[in-house]
Structures are given as C-alpha cells and as structure tokens.
mmCIF file of C-alpha atoms in Angstrom:
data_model
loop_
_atom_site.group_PDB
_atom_site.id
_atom_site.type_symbol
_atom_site.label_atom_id
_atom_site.label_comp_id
_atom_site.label_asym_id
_atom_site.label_seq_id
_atom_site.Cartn_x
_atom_site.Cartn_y
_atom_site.Cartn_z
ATOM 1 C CA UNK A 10 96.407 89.105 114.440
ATOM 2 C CA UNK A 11 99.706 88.262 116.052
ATOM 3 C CA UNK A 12 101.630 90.697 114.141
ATOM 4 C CA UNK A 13 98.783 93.518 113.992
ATOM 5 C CA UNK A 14 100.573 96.782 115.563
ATOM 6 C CA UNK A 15 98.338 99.333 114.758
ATOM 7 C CA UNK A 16 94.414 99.859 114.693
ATOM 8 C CA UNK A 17 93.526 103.251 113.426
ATOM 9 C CA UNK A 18 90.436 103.154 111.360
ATOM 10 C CA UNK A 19 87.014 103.936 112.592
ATOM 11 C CA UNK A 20 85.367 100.549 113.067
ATOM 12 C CA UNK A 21 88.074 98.813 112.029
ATOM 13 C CA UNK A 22 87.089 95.412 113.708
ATOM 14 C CA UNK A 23 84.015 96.038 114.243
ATOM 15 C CA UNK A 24 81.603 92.527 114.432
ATOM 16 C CA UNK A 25 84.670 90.762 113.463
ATOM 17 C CA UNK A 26 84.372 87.544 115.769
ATOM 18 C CA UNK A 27 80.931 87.528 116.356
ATOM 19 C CA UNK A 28 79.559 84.192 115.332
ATOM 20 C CA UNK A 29 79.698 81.284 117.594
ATOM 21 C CA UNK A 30 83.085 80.141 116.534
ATOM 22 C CA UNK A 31 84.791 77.665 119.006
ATOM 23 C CA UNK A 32 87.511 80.197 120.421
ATOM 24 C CA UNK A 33 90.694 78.545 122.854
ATOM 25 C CA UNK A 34 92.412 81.552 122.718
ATOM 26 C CA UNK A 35 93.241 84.865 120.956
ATOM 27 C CA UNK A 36 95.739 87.208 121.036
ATOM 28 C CA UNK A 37 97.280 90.844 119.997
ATOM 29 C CA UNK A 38 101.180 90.380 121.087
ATOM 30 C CA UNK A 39 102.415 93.163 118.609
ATOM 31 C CA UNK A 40 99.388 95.523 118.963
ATOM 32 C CA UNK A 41 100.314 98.700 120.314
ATOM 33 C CA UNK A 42 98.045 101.661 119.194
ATOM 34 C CA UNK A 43 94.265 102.035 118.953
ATOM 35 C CA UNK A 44 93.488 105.383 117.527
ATOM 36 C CA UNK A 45 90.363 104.424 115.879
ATOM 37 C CA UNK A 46 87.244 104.994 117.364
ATOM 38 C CA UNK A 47 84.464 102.423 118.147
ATOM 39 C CA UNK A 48 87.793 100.507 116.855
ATOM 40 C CA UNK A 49 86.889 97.146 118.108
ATOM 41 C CA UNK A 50 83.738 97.219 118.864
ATOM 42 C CA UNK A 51 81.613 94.046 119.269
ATOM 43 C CA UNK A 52 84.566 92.337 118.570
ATOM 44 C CA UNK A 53 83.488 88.938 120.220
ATOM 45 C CA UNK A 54 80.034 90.252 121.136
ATOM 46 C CA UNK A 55 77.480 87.291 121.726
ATOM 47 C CA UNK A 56 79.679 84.125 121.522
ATOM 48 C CA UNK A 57 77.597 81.973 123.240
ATOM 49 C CA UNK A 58 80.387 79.364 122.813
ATOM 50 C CA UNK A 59 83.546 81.108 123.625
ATOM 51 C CA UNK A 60 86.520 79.258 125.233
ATOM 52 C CA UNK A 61 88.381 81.549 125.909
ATOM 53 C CA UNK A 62 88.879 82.562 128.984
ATOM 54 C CA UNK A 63 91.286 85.007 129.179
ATOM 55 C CA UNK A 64 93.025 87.858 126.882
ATOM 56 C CA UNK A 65 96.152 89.731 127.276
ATOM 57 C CA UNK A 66 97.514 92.859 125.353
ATOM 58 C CA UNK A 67 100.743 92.594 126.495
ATOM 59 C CA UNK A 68 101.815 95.539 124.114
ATOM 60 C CA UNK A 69 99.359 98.355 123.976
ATOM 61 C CA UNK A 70 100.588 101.413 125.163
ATOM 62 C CA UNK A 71 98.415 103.974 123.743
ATOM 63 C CA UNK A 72 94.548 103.956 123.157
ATOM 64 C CA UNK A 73 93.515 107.166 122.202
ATOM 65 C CA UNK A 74 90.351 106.824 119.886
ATOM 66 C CA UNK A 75 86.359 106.660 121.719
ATOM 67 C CA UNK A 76 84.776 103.907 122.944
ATOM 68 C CA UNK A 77 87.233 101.233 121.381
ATOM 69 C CA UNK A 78 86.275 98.531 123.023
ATOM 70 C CA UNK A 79 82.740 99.369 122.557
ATOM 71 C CA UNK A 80 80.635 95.398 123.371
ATOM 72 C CA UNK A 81 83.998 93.954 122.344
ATOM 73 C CA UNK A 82 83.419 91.282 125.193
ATOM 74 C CA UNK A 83 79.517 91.094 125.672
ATOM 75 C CA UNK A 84 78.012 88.114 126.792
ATOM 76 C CA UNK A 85 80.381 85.924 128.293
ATOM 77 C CA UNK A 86 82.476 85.788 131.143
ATOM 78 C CA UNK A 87 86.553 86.976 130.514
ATOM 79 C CA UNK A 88 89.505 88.107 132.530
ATOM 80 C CA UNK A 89 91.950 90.805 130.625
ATOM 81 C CA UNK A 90 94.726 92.364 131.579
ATOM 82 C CA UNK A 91 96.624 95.762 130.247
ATOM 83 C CA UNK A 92 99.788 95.523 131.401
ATOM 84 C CA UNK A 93 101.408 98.014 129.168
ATOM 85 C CA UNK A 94 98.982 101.320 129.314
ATOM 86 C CA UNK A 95 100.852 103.999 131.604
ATOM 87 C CA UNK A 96 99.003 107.185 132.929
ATOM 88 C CA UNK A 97 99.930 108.653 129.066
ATOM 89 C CA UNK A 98 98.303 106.038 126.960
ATOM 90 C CA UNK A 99 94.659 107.580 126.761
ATOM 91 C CA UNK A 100 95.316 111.295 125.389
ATOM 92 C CA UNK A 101 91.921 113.756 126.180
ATOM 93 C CA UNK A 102 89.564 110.641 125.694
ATOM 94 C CA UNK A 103 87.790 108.826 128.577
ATOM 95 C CA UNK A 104 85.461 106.684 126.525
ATOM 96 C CA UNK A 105 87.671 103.878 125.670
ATOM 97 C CA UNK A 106 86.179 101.406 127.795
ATOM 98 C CA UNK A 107 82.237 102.362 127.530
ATOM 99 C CA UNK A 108 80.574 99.251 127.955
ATOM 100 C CA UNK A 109 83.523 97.136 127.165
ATOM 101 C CA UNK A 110 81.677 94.133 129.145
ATOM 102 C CA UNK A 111 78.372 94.614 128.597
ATOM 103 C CA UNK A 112 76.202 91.758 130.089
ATOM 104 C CA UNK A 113 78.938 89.990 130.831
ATOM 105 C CA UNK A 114 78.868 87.694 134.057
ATOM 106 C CA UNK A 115 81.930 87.865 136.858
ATOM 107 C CA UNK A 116 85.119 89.098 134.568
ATOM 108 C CA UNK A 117 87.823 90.290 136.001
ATOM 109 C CA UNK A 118 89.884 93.302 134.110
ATOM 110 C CA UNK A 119 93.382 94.172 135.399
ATOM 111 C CA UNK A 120 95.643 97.087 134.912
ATOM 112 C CA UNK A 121 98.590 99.117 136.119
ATOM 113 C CA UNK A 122 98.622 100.259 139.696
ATOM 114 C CA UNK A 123 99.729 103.407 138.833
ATOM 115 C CA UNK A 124 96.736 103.581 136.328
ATOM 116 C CA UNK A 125 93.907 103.760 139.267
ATOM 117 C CA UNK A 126 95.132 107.384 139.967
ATOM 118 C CA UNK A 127 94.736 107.917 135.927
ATOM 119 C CA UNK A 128 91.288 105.898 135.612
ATOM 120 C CA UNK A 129 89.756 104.594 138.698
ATOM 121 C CA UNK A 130 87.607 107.259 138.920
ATOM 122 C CA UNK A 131 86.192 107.326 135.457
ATOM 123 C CA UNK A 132 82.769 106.886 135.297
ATOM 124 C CA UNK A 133 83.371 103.627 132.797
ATOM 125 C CA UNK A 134 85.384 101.964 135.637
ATOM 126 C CA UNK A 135 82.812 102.650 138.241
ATOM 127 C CA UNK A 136 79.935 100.915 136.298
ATOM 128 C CA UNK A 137 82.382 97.962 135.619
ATOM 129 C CA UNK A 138 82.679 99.008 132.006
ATOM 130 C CA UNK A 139 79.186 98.314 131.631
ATOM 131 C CA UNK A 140 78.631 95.066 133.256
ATOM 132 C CA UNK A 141 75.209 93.974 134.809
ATOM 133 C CA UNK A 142 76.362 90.849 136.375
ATOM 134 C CA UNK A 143 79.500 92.064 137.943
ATOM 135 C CA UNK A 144 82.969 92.829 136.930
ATOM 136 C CA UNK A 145 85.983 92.865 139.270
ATOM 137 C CA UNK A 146 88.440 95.644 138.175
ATOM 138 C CA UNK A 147 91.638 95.186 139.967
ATOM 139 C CA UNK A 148 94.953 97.635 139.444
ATOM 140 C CA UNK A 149 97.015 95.071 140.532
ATOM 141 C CA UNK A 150 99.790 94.701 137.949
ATOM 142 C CA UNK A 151 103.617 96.038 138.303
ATOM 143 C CA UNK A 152 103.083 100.206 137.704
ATOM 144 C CA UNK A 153 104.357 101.351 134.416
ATOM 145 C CA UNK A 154 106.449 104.610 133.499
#
C-alpha cells in the first residue's frame, strides 16, 4: 500500500482487511486520488481486534467517486486525519463519507479548517459519518490552498 497513488475502480478494496488480523498500523503515504466509487468500502469493517489506532492520508488531494469510504472503519474506535483535501478535492459528489464510521465508538476525524466551509454542513458530517456511538469531527488542521 505504501506506494498505491491511485484508486479508481469501482470497489476496488472493497472487504479487503476484513478478518480479524492483528493490525499496529496502516498506511496510504503516496495515495492521492480516489475516483472509484464505493472504492474502499468495508475496508477494515468488523475487526474486532484492530490495533490500530489511528490513520493518516497524508497525500490525498482529490476524492471524487460516491461513498468511498463506505463501512471502511465500522466497528472499532479510530482517529483519521485528511490533511491534504482542499475545498477542490470532492468535484459534484457529497457522498464520500456516507457511513464512513458506522457503529463505531468515540473516533475522532480531522480535516482542513478551510474544509468546514466546503463540508461541515453536509449531511454525512452532521450524522458523524454514520456513527451511533459518537464521532468527534474536528477542522482543526493548518487550511490548505
């Protein structure tokens, strides 16, 4: 995954992490496009035993496909940040995020503070990106151009 840079097929990683594996950490460094939709959906869904406490995508600058992160991080408690997205990194979609954290318990998601103009009032964001035992989204991290 480290040098992964671009995810543009439908369902591309769809399931891929899914059984209980013993995560300590993951990480996209080099990703910087999602175009695909449903594009990572239930990535980690449902590990129980998941380590991992916290992901960065310290590259991605444009996510333009539906509901990407689709149940990517259901089930467990995480804290991600987006430092890269800017107010031009979601095209005419609003989906991205649907139910990104789907019973999930107390994550944390942080973006841009220049992005809560773009986002904050999507509905995603204001149901926590789907989370029904809270979510804490914070625009909190130095704006982007």
């Amino acid at each position: 995954l480290s040098s992964l840079t671009t995810i543009s097929g439908n369902y591309a990683l769809k399931n891929a992490f899914t059984t209980n594996y013993n995560f300590q950490q993951s990480s996209f460094p080099s990703l910087t496009t999602i175009s695909g939709n449903y594009a990572m959906q239930g990535l980690y869904q449902g590990m129980a035993y998941m380590n991992m406490t916290s992901l960065t995508f310290p590259s991605l600058t444009s996510i333009t496909g539906s509901n990407v992160f689709d149940s990517a991080f259901s089930n467990f408690t995480i804290e991600l940040s987006f430092p890269a997205l800017t107010s031009n990194s979601f095209g005419n979609v609003t989906t991205q995020f649907h139910n990104m954290l789907a019973d999930t318990y107390d994550c944390i998601v942080h973006f841009p503070s220049n992005l809560e103009a773009v986002i904050g009032n999507w509905q995603d964001v204001l149901d926590e990106f789907g989370a029904n035992y809270g979510a804490t989204i914070l625009f909190d991290l130095t704006a982007t151009t």
